[in-house]
mmCIF file of C-alpha atoms in Angstrom:
data_model
loop_
_atom_site.group_PDB
_atom_site.id
_atom_site.type_symbol
_atom_site.label_atom_id
_atom_site.label_comp_id
_atom_site.label_asym_id
_atom_site.label_seq_id
_atom_site.Cartn_x
_atom_site.Cartn_y
_atom_site.Cartn_z
ATOM 1 C CA MET A 1 55.787 74.983 80.172
ATOM 2 C CA ARG A 2 55.315 74.336 76.455
ATOM 3 C CA VAL A 3 52.968 76.675 74.563
ATOM 4 C CA ALA A 4 51.529 76.665 71.113
ATOM 5 C CA VAL A 5 50.170 79.530 69.053
ATOM 6 C CA CYS A 6 47.408 78.483 66.666
ATOM 7 C CA GLN A 7 47.171 80.523 63.474
ATOM 8 C CA LEU A 8 43.861 80.491 61.536
ATOM 9 C CA ASN A 9 42.202 82.103 58.525
ATOM 10 C CA SER A 10 38.747 82.340 59.955
ATOM 11 C CA ARG A 11 35.977 83.360 57.483
ATOM 12 C CA GLU A 12 32.186 83.349 57.368
ATOM 13 C CA ASP A 13 31.706 79.525 57.763
ATOM 14 C CA ARG A 14 31.603 79.227 61.525
ATOM 15 C CA ALA A 15 31.378 75.421 61.578
ATOM 16 C CA ASP A 16 34.508 75.122 59.403
ATOM 17 C CA ASN A 17 36.428 77.640 61.435
ATOM 18 C CA LEU A 18 35.702 75.661 64.602
ATOM 19 C CA ARG A 19 36.725 72.420 62.768
ATOM 20 C CA VAL A 20 40.064 73.979 61.871
ATOM 21 C CA ALA A 21 40.489 75.320 65.398
ATOM 22 C CA ARG A 22 39.905 71.876 66.850
ATOM 23 C CA ASP A 23 42.462 70.373 64.425
ATOM 24 C CA LEU A 24 45.097 72.890 65.446
ATOM 25 C CA LEU A 25 44.403 72.190 69.162
ATOM 26 C CA GLU A 26 44.913 68.461 68.426
ATOM 27 C CA ARG A 27 48.219 69.284 66.724
ATOM 28 C CA ALA A 28 49.204 71.393 69.761
ATOM 29 C CA ALA A 29 48.406 68.592 72.151
ATOM 30 C CA SER A 30 50.320 66.111 70.018
ATOM 31 C CA ALA A 31 53.356 68.456 70.126
ATOM 32 C CA GLY A 32 53.263 68.307 73.898
ATOM 33 C CA ALA A 33 51.822 71.811 74.525
ATOM 34 C CA ASP A 34 50.525 72.561 78.010
ATOM 35 C CA LEU A 35 48.683 75.644 76.657
ATOM 36 C CA ALA A 36 47.322 76.412 73.189
ATOM 37 C CA VAL A 37 46.320 79.931 72.227
ATOM 38 C CA LEU A 38 43.843 80.746 69.410
ATOM 39 C CA PRO A 39 43.429 84.144 67.624
ATOM 40 C CA GLU A 40 40.878 86.904 67.968
ATOM 41 C CA TYR A 41 37.405 86.081 66.550
ATOM 42 C CA VAL A 42 38.398 82.481 65.995
ATOM 43 C CA ASP A 43 34.863 81.290 65.184
ATOM 44 C CA TYR A 44 33.919 84.025 62.743
ATOM 45 C CA LEU A 45 35.585 86.748 60.731
ATOM 46 C CA GLY A 46 33.288 87.756 57.898
ATOM 47 C CA PRO A 47 30.493 90.230 57.015
ATOM 48 C CA GLY A 48 28.986 91.820 60.088
ATOM 49 C CA LYS A 49 25.407 91.313 59.039
ATOM 50 C CA ALA A 50 25.987 87.572 58.766
ATOM 51 C CA ALA A 51 27.755 87.185 62.106
ATOM 52 C CA PRO A 52 26.391 84.557 64.491
ATOM 53 C CA GLU A 53 24.283 85.591 67.395
ATOM 54 C CA PRO A 54 26.328 86.623 70.405
ATOM 55 C CA GLU A 55 26.482 84.048 73.149
ATOM 56 C CA SER A 56 26.955 83.887 76.935
ATOM 57 C CA THR A 57 30.180 82.531 78.450
ATOM 58 C CA ASP A 58 28.450 79.141 78.839
ATOM 59 C CA GLY A 59 26.984 78.992 75.305
ATOM 60 C CA GLU A 60 27.855 76.733 72.360
ATOM 61 C CA PHE A 61 31.176 78.441 71.743
ATOM 62 C CA ALA A 62 32.272 77.925 75.342
ATOM 63 C CA GLN A 63 31.023 74.380 75.412
ATOM 64 C CA PHE A 64 32.940 73.522 72.228
ATOM 65 C CA PHE A 65 36.294 74.598 73.637
ATOM 66 C CA ALA A 66 35.606 73.288 77.121
ATOM 67 C CA ARG A 67 35.103 69.882 75.570
ATOM 68 C CA ALA A 68 38.249 70.239 73.475
ATOM 69 C CA ALA A 69 40.378 71.179 76.501
ATOM 70 C CA ARG A 70 38.965 68.285 78.465
ATOM 71 C CA GLU A 71 39.352 65.690 75.725
ATOM 72 C CA LEU A 72 42.875 66.817 74.798
ATOM 73 C CA GLY A 73 43.995 67.388 78.376
ATOM 74 C CA ILE A 74 45.491 70.872 77.757
ATOM 75 C CA TRP A 75 44.871 74.476 78.703
ATOM 76 C CA VAL A 76 42.995 76.288 75.937
ATOM 77 C CA HIS A 77 42.889 80.063 75.453
ATOM 78 C CA THR A 78 39.973 80.562 73.023
ATOM 79 C CA GLY A 79 41.257 83.748 71.381
ATOM 80 C CA SER A 80 38.025 85.641 71.375
ATOM 81 C CA PHE A 81 34.361 85.617 70.324
ATOM 82 C CA HIS A 82 31.293 87.820 70.335
ATOM 83 C CA GLU A 83 29.829 87.628 73.862
ATOM 84 C CA THR A 84 26.393 88.899 74.655
ATOM 85 C CA GLY A 85 26.884 92.553 75.545
ATOM 86 C CA PRO A 86 25.308 95.151 77.816
ATOM 87 C CA ASP A 87 22.553 96.036 75.309
ATOM 88 C CA ASP A 88 21.050 94.854 72.043
ATOM 89 C CA ALA A 89 23.442 97.056 69.947
ATOM 90 C CA HIS A 90 26.729 95.972 71.539
ATOM 91 C CA THR A 91 28.561 92.779 72.124
ATOM 92 C CA TYR A 92 31.801 92.197 74.139
ATOM 93 C CA ASN A 93 34.985 90.930 72.424
ATOM 94 C CA THR A 94 35.779 88.191 74.975
ATOM 95 C CA SER A 95 38.472 85.659 75.722
ATOM 96 C CA LEU A 96 37.858 82.482 77.697
ATOM 97 C CA VAL A 97 40.456 80.218 79.310
ATOM 98 C CA PHE A 98 39.730 76.528 79.975
ATOM 99 C CA SER A 99 41.657 74.147 82.211
ATOM 100 C CA PRO A 100 42.544 70.587 81.076
ATOM 101 C CA GLU A 101 39.490 69.533 83.095
ATOM 102 C CA GLY A 102 37.286 71.711 80.828
ATOM 103 C CA GLU A 103 36.608 74.294 83.529
ATOM 104 C CA LEU A 104 36.288 77.995 82.719
ATOM 105 C CA THR A 105 39.039 79.633 84.751
ATOM 106 C CA ALA A 106 39.196 83.200 83.335
ATOM 107 C CA THR A 107 37.196 85.662 81.240
ATOM 108 C CA TYR A 108 38.645 88.824 79.739
ATOM 109 C CA ARG A 109 36.741 91.482 77.745
ATOM 110 C CA LYS A 110 38.763 93.615 75.377
ATOM 111 C CA ILE A 111 39.278 97.066 76.927
ATOM 112 C CA HIS A 112 40.666 99.154 74.040
ATOM 113 C CA LEU A 113 38.457 99.489 70.930
ATOM 114 C CA TYR A 114 39.667 100.413 67.511
ATOM 115 C CA ASP A 115 38.011 103.649 66.375
ATOM 116 C CA VAL A 116 39.595 105.435 63.441
ATOM 117 C CA GLU A 117 38.385 108.049 60.956
ATOM 118 C CA ILE A 118 40.744 109.103 58.120
ATOM 119 C CA ALA A 119 38.962 111.141 55.472
ATOM 120 C CA GLY A 120 38.852 109.357 52.170
ATOM 121 C CA ARG A 121 40.798 106.336 53.436
ATOM 122 C CA VAL A 122 39.585 104.548 56.546
ATOM 123 C CA SER A 123 36.367 104.671 58.547
ATOM 124 C CA TYR A 124 36.073 102.021 61.276
ATOM 125 C CA GLN A 125 34.288 102.354 64.638
ATOM 126 C CA GLU A 126 34.625 99.175 66.667
ATOM 127 C CA SER A 127 32.803 100.886 69.496
ATOM 128 C CA SER A 128 29.680 101.203 67.375
ATOM 129 C CA SER A 129 29.023 97.477 67.912
ATOM 130 C CA VAL A 130 31.359 96.404 70.682
ATOM 131 C CA ALA A 131 31.296 97.586 74.334
ATOM 132 C CA PRO A 132 34.700 97.961 76.143
ATOM 133 C CA GLY A 133 35.550 95.742 79.058
ATOM 134 C CA ALA A 134 36.482 97.373 82.346
ATOM 135 C CA GLU A 135 38.695 94.838 84.197
ATOM 136 C CA THR A 136 42.330 93.775 83.772
ATOM 137 C CA VAL A 137 42.828 89.997 84.263
ATOM 138 C CA VAL A 138 45.771 87.992 85.597
ATOM 139 C CA THR A 139 45.013 84.304 85.917
ATOM 140 C CA GLU A 140 47.034 81.184 86.635
ATOM 141 C CA ILE A 141 47.567 78.853 83.691
ATOM 142 C CA ALA A 142 49.439 75.662 84.583
ATOM 143 C CA GLY A 143 50.573 77.511 87.724
ATOM 144 C CA VAL A 144 51.969 80.497 85.887
ATOM 145 C CA PRO A 145 50.442 83.985 86.443
ATOM 146 C CA THR A 146 49.242 85.065 82.986
ATOM 147 C CA GLY A 147 48.007 88.496 81.886
ATOM 148 C CA LEU A 148 45.217 88.649 79.236
ATOM 149 C CA SER A 149 44.728 91.119 76.411
ATOM 150 C CA ILE A 150 43.245 91.266 72.892
ATOM 151 C CA CYS A 151 44.668 92.743 69.662
ATOM 152 C CA TYR A 152 44.363 96.582 69.806
ATOM 153 C CA ASP A 153 45.198 96.424 73.524
ATOM 154 C CA LEU A 154 48.766 95.851 72.301
ATOM 155 C CA ARG A 155 49.227 99.611 71.535
ATOM 156 C CA PHE A 156 48.543 100.591 75.173
ATOM 157 C CA PRO A 157 51.682 99.844 77.325
ATOM 158 C CA GLU A 158 50.013 100.920 80.532
ATOM 159 C CA LEU A 159 47.734 97.864 80.355
ATOM 160 C CA TYR A 160 50.691 95.474 80.224
ATOM 161 C CA ARG A 161 52.556 97.263 82.996
ATOM 162 C CA ARG A 162 49.521 96.895 85.214
ATOM 163 C CA LEU A 163 49.441 93.149 84.373
ATOM 164 C CA ALA A 164 53.184 92.801 85.220
ATOM 165 C CA ILE A 165 52.815 94.670 88.457
ATOM 166 C CA ALA A 166 49.916 92.355 89.311
ATOM 167 C CA GLY A 167 52.315 89.384 89.021
ATOM 168 C CA ALA A 168 52.091 88.298 85.343
ATOM 169 C CA ARG A 169 55.021 86.263 84.020
ATOM 170 C CA VAL A 170 53.295 85.623 80.690
ATOM 171 C CA LEU A 171 51.251 87.978 78.473
ATOM 172 C CA VAL A 172 48.766 86.592 75.959
ATOM 173 C CA VAL A 173 47.779 88.513 72.799
ATOM 174 C CA PRO A 174 45.146 86.951 70.494
ATOM 175 C CA ALA A 175 44.737 89.179 67.444
ATOM 176 C CA ALA A 176 43.431 89.855 63.929
ATOM 177 C CA PHE A 177 46.100 92.501 63.129
ATOM 178 C CA MET A 178 45.644 94.074 59.727
ATOM 179 C CA MET A 179 48.330 93.639 57.113
ATOM 180 C CA HIS A 180 49.175 97.296 56.575
ATOM 181 C CA THR A 181 49.895 97.852 60.282
ATOM 182 C CA GLY A 182 51.146 94.369 61.114
ATOM 183 C CA ARG A 183 54.083 94.384 58.712
ATOM 184 C CA ASP A 184 55.510 97.445 60.399
ATOM 185 C CA HIS A 185 54.243 97.262 64.008
ATOM 186 C CA TRP A 186 53.286 93.708 65.101
ATOM 187 C CA GLU A 187 56.683 92.256 66.016
ATOM 188 C CA ILE A 188 58.039 95.570 67.320
ATOM 189 C CA LEU A 189 55.178 96.059 69.696
ATOM 190 C CA LEU A 190 55.172 92.453 70.931
ATOM 191 C CA ARG A 191 58.876 92.541 71.596
ATOM 192 C CA ALA A 192 58.603 95.939 73.350
ATOM 193 C CA ARG A 193 55.823 94.554 75.675
ATOM 194 C CA ALA A 194 58.060 91.524 76.493
ATOM 195 C CA ILE A 195 61.191 93.590 77.062
ATOM 196 C CA GLU A 196 59.656 96.437 79.164
ATOM 197 C CA ASN A 197 57.637 94.045 81.341
ATOM 198 C CA GLN A 198 60.179 91.185 81.454
ATOM 199 C CA CYS A 199 57.509 88.694 80.513
ATOM 200 C CA TYR A 200 57.014 85.984 77.948
ATOM 201 C CA VAL A 201 54.571 87.072 75.212
ATOM 202 C CA ILE A 202 52.314 84.587 73.412
ATOM 203 C CA ALA A 203 50.693 86.121 70.366
ATOM 204 C CA ALA A 204 48.264 84.224 68.118
ATOM 205 C CA GLY A 205 46.978 85.928 64.986
ATOM 206 C CA GLN A 206 44.653 85.512 62.078
ATOM 207 C CA THR A 207 46.345 85.287 58.712
ATOM 208 C CA GLY A 208 45.435 85.858 55.086
ATOM 209 C CA ASP A 209 42.440 87.228 53.215
ATOM 210 C CA HIS A 210 39.033 87.453 54.857
ATOM 211 C CA ASN A 211 35.648 88.656 53.648
ATOM 212 C CA PRO A 212 34.968 91.532 53.210
ATOM 213 C CA SER A 213 38.255 93.060 51.890
ATOM 214 C CA ARG A 214 40.332 92.357 54.977
ATOM 215 C CA THR A 215 43.813 90.874 55.079
ATOM 216 C CA CYS A 216 45.425 89.879 58.373
ATOM 217 C CA PHE A 217 49.143 89.773 58.977
ATOM 218 C CA GLY A 218 49.534 86.531 60.885
ATOM 219 C CA ARG A 219 53.108 85.820 61.921
ATOM 220 C CA SER A 220 51.971 84.370 65.284
ATOM 221 C CA MET A 221 54.950 84.187 67.665
ATOM 222 C CA VAL A 222 56.274 83.490 71.133
ATOM 223 C CA ILE A 223 58.770 85.953 72.596
ATOM 224 C CA ASP A 224 61.010 85.648 75.698
ATOM 225 C CA PRO A 225 61.492 88.337 78.389
ATOM 226 C CA TRP A 226 64.747 89.457 76.651
ATOM 227 C CA GLY A 227 62.809 90.202 73.450
ATOM 228 C CA THR A 228 63.976 87.153 71.553
ATOM 229 C CA VAL A 229 61.571 85.572 69.190
ATOM 230 C CA LEU A 230 61.483 81.866 70.186
ATOM 231 C CA ALA A 231 59.011 80.704 67.574
ATOM 232 C CA GLN A 232 57.153 82.255 64.635
ATOM 233 C CA ALA A 233 54.485 80.840 62.383
ATOM 234 C CA PRO A 234 54.819 81.134 58.595
ATOM 235 C CA ASP A 235 52.066 82.604 56.452
ATOM 236 C CA ASP A 236 49.809 79.560 56.708
ATOM 237 C CA ILE A 237 47.166 77.837 58.852
ATOM 238 C CA THR A 238 49.417 76.174 61.356
ATOM 239 C CA ILE A 239 50.887 76.096 64.825
ATOM 240 C CA ALA A 240 54.205 77.129 66.334
ATOM 241 C CA THR A 241 55.502 75.881 69.685
ATOM 242 C CA ALA A 242 58.011 77.030 72.222
ATOM 243 C CA ASP A 243 59.143 76.172 75.703
ATOM 244 C CA LEU A 244 58.937 78.835 78.470
ATOM 245 C CA ASP A 245 61.745 78.784 80.976
ATOM 246 C CA LEU A 246 60.560 80.611 84.103
ATOM 247 C CA THR A 247 64.003 80.255 85.671
ATOM 248 C CA ARG A 248 65.433 82.370 82.841
ATOM 249 C CA LEU A 249 62.668 84.982 83.372
ATOM 250 C CA GLU A 250 63.583 85.342 87.027
ATOM 251 C CA LYS A 251 67.306 85.538 86.126
ATOM 252 C CA ILE A 252 66.569 88.374 83.645
ATOM 253 C CA ARG A 253 64.541 90.227 86.266
ATOM 254 C CA ALA A 254 67.310 89.845 88.869
ATOM 255 C CA GLU A 255 70.167 90.901 86.534
ATOM 256 C CA LEU A 256 68.277 93.794 84.870
ATOM 257 C CA PRO A 257 65.805 94.880 87.632
ATOM 258 C CA SER A 258 63.893 97.474 85.632
ATOM 259 C CA LEU A 259 60.543 96.497 87.147
ATOM 260 C CA ALA A 260 61.978 96.776 90.640
ATOM 261 C CA ASN A 261 63.636 100.076 89.739
ATOM 262 C CA ARG A 262 60.565 101.841 88.433
ATOM 263 C CA ARG A 263 59.620 105.186 90.000
ATOM 264 C CA LEU A 264 56.156 105.754 88.395
#
């Protein structure tokens, strides 16, 4: 199974963001990828008051990527977008997965929301405009059980253990990780989730400066179940590809049976 992480610098021009995303999906397909993964908020990462109206899971956003998956003949993980939420004040931060036939096969709503208040430094309450999801999701992509997550979820290992126990062999992490945390935590956390759950990890991030005053770390990567980084994107709008060897995964699980040995 060949996978591609697609790294974007999404801003306030939604049409241009989608154009770039489509271009990267075409590059992924040309590179032989079976699955391409896009980053969090792939269609818009700009001022909140100018954000596009939230959509249903069969709206224009979904139709755009369903068509791309069908025309390119690959699996597409859409990163995430603002889905219509439970009330007028809240959306969901939602991932969609499309098959090469353009069929919606999985939907995941981000469970963990980033709420932080540091006097004089940072004030950000994701929960003020986003509602948390409630369900963990493991879905088959190209026949491989795959666990879904989004960005801040990465800091909660219990989610990934639940996905692994449910059968996941691959963990997907679309993100818009901030520069000041990403440079110290991004790779470490991704490798930890891979090692402790003996899964491949596919992490696609936003990169560069966004409006307003936000810089994302990027460094999208693919990591194997031993914690080895197989591919990493440079600081640019680009893709990185890697081949997943499921036989190697099963060998690692057999020779170091930490999942089988767990007591809690």
